[in-house]
Short mmCIF file of C-alpha atoms in Angstrom, two decimals:
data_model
loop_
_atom_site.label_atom_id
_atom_site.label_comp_id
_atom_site.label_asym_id
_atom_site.label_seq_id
_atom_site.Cartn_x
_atom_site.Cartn_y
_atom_site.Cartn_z
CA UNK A 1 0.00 0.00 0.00
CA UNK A 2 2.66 2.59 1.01
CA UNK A 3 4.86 1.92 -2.85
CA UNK A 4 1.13 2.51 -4.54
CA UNK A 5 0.32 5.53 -2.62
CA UNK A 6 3.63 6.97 -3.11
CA UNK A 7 3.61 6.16 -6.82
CA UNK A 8 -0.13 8.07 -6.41
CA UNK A 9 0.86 10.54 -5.13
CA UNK A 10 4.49 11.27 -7.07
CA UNK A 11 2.25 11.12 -10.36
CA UNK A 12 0.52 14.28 -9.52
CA UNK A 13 2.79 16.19 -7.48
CA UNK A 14 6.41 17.15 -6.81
CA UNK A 15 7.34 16.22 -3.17
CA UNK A 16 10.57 16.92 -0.83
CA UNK A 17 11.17 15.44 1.81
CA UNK A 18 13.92 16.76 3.82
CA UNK A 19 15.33 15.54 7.20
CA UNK A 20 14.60 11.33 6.78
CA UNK A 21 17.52 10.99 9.48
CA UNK A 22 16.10 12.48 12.11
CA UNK A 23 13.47 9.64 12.61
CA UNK A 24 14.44 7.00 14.89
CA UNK A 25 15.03 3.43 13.38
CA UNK A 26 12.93 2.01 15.73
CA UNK A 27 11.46 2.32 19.36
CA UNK A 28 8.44 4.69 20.51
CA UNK A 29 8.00 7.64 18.50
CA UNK A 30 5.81 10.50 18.16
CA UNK A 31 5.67 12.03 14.97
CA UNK A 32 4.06 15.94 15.81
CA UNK A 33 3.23 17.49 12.59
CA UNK A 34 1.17 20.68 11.95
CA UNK A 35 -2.05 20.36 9.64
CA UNK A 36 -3.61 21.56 6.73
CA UNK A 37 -5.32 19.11 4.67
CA UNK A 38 -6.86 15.43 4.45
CA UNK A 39 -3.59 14.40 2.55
CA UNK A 40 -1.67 15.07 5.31
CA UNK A 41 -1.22 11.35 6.83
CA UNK A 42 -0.99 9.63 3.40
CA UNK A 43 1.85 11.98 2.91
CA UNK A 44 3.68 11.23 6.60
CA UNK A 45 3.09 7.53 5.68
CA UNK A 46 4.71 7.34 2.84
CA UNK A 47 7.73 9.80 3.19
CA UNK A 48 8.72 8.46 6.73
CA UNK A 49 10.88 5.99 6.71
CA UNK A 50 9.38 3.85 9.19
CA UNK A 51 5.40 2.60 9.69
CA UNK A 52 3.22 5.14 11.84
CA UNK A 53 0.23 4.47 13.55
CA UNK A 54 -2.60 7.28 13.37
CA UNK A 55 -5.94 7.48 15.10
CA UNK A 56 -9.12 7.02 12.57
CA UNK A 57 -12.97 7.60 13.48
CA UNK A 58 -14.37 4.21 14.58
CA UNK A 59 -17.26 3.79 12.47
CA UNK A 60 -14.44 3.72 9.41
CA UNK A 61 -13.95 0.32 10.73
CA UNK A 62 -17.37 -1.31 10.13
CA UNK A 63 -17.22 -0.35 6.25
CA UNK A 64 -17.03 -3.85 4.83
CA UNK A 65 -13.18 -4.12 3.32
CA UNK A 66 -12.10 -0.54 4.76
CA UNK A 67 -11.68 -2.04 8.34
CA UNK A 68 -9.41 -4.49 7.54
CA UNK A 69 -6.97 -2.00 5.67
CA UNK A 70 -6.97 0.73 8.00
CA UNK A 71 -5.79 -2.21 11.13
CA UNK A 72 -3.51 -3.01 8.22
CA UNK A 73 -1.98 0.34 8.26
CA UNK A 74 -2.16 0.51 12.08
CA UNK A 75 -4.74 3.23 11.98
CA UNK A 76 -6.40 2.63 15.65
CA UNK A 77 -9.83 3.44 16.14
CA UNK A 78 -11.25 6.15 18.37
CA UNK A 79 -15.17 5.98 18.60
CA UNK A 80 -16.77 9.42 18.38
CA UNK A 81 -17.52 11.21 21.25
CA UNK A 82 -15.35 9.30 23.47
CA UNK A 83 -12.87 12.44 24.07
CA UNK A 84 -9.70 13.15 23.95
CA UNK A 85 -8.79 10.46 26.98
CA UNK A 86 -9.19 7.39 24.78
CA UNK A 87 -7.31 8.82 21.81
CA UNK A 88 -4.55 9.38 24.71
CA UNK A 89 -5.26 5.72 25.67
CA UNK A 90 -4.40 4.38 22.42
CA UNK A 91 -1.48 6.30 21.47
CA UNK A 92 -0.16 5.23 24.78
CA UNK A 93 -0.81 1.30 23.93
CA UNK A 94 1.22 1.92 20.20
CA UNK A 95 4.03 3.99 21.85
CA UNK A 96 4.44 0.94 24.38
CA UNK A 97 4.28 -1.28 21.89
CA UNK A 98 7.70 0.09 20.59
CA UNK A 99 5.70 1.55 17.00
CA UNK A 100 5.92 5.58 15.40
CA UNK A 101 2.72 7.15 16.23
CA UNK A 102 1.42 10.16 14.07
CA UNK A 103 -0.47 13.10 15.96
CA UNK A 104 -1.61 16.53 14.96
CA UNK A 105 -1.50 18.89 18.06
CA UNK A 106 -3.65 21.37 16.53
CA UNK A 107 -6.22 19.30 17.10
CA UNK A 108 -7.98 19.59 13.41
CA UNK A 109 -7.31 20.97 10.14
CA UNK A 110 -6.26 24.70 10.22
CA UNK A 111 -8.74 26.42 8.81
CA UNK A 112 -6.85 29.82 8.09
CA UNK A 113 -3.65 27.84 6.79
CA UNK A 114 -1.87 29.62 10.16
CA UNK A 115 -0.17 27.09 12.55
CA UNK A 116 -3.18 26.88 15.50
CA UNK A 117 -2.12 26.13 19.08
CA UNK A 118 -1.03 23.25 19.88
CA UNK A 119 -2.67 21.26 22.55
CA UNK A 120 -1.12 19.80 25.60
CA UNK A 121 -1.94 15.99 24.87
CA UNK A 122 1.02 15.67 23.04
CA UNK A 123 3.82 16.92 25.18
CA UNK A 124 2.13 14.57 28.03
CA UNK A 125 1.70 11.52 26.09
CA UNK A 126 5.28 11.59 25.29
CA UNK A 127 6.53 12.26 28.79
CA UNK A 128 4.24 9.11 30.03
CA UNK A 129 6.13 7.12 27.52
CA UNK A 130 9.87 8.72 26.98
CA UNK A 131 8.84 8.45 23.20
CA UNK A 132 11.58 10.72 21.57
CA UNK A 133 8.95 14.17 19.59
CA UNK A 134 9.91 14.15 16.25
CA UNK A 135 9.16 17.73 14.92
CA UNK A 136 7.63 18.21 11.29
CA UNK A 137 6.21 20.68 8.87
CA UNK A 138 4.13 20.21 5.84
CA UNK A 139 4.16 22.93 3.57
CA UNK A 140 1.76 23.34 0.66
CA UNK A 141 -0.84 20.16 0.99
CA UNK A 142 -3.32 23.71 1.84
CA UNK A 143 -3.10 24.79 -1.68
CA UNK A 144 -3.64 21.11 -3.50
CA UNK A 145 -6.89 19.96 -1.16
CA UNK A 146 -7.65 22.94 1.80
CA UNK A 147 -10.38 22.31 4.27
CA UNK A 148 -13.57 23.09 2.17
CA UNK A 149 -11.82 23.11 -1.23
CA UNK A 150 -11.32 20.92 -4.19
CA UNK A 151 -8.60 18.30 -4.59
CA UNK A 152 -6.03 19.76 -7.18
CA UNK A 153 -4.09 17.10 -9.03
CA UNK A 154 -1.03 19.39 -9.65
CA UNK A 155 1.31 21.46 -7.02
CA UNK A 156 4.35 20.80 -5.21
CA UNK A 157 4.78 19.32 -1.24
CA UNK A 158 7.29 19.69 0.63
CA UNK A 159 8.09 17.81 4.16
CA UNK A 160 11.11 19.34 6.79
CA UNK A 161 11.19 16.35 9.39
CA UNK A 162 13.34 17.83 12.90
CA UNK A 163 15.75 16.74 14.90
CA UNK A 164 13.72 15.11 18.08
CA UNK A 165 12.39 18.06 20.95
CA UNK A 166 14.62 17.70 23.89
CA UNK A 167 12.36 17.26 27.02
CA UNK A 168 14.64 16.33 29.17
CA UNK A 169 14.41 19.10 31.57
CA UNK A 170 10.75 18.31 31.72
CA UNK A 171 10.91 14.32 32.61
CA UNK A 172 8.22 13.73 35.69
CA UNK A 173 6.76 16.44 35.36
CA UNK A 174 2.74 16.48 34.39
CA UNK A 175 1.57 19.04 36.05
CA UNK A 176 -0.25 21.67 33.99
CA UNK A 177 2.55 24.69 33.92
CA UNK A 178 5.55 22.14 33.02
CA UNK A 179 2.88 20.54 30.20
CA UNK A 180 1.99 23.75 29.06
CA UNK A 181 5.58 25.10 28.57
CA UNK A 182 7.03 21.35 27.13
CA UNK A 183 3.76 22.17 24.69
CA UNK A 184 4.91 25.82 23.38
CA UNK A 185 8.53 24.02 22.97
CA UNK A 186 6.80 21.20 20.57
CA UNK A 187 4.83 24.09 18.79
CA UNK A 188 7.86 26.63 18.79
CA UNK A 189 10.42 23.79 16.84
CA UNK A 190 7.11 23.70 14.46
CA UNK A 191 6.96 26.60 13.82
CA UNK A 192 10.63 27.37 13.30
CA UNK A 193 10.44 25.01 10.29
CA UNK A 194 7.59 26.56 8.58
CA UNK A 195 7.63 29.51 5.64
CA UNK A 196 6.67 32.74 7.50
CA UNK A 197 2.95 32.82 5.60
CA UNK A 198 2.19 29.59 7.86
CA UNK A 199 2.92 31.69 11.09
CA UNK A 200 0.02 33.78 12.93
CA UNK A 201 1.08 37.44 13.82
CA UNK A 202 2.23 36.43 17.15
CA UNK A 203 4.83 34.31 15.96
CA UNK A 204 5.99 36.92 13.16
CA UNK A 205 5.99 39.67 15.88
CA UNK A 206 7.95 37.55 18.93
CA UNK A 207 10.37 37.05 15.99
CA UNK A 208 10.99 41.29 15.18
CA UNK A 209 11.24 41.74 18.78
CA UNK A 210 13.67 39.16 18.65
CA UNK A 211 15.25 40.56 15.87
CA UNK A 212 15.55 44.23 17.83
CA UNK A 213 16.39 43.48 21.05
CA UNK A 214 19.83 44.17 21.98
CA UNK A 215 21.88 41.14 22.83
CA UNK A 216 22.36 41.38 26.51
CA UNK A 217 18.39 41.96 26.98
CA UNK A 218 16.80 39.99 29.57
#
């Protein structure tokens, strides 16, 4: 499935991938991407070199055929309404399980095309399990099939994969000021990846302030 897909999607459109090397060969993962468009997973599953697990709505699984290929691809299901806690449940079971689990801490699709917050379920996920945060941005899947629109079948993709977020400094501790912070580092490594039109105005104005301040400022 993963050499079709790819030989899908390279028909159509011009894709980089940059940064293969910074995903681990094997052990717990989590892959934190930001998020634009449906293609988004086919594209981390076929440009990472390793097989990632992603969360899928349950009732995907009772489609006659469709169930059996999405446990095939290690999609795990996550009944509607269930909340966030069994999504959290599941990615914990993969990551223990030693596999590369995919997650989008926006939460959903950005709507605007700007990177959204992310939320904390990520950052505490992987300090429950010592999975290593791979950072990654997609860039341009919003202009080929953008919440609302229509699938294009030209354009170019590109995907900037991280070095992992160190958390180190944040190991034990779950509490909601250390999550929060160990959250805005995840985002922040995001973000740093991304072309500035991805980036809301607060991240484009922290960076001229930045850019002004003199070098001894506090």
């Amino acid at each position: 499935m993963k050499v079709f897909v790819r030989a899908l999607l390279r028909t159509f459109y011009r894709i980089e991938v940059e940064g293969t090397e910074h995903v681990p060969p094997s052990g717990p993962a989590i892959i934190a991407s930001n998020h634009l468009s449906f293609l988004d997973p086919l594209v981390l599953g076929v440009v990472l070199p390793r097989p990632i697990a992603f969360i899928a709505r349950g009732d995907l699984f009772k489609i006659t055929g469709l169930g059996w290929l999405l446990r095939k691809l290690y999609a795990i299901p996550v009944e509607r309404g269930s909340g966030d806690l069994a999504a959290v449940k599941a990615a914990i079971r993969a990551l223990r399980a030693g596999m590369a689990f995919g997650i989008f801490p926006e939460g959903r699709r950005s709507r605007s095309g700007k990177l959204e917050p992310f939320k904390t379920g990520t950052a505490a996920i992987a300090l429950r399990t010592k999975a290593q945060v791979v950072p990654v941005a997609i860039i341009g899947t919003d202009e080929i099939w953008p919440p609302g629109g229509k699938l294009r079948l030209r354009g170019k993709i590109r995907v900037v994969i991280g070095p992992p977020v160190d958390l180190e400094a944040f190991s034990g501790q779950l509490d909601k000021a250390h999550l929060t912070e160990a959250t805005r580092l995840i985002e922040s490594t995001v973000a740093a990846m991304l072309p500035r039109k991805y980036l809301p105005e607060a991240y484009l104005n922290e960076a001229s302030l930045q850019q002004e301040a003199p070098e001894n400022a506090g």
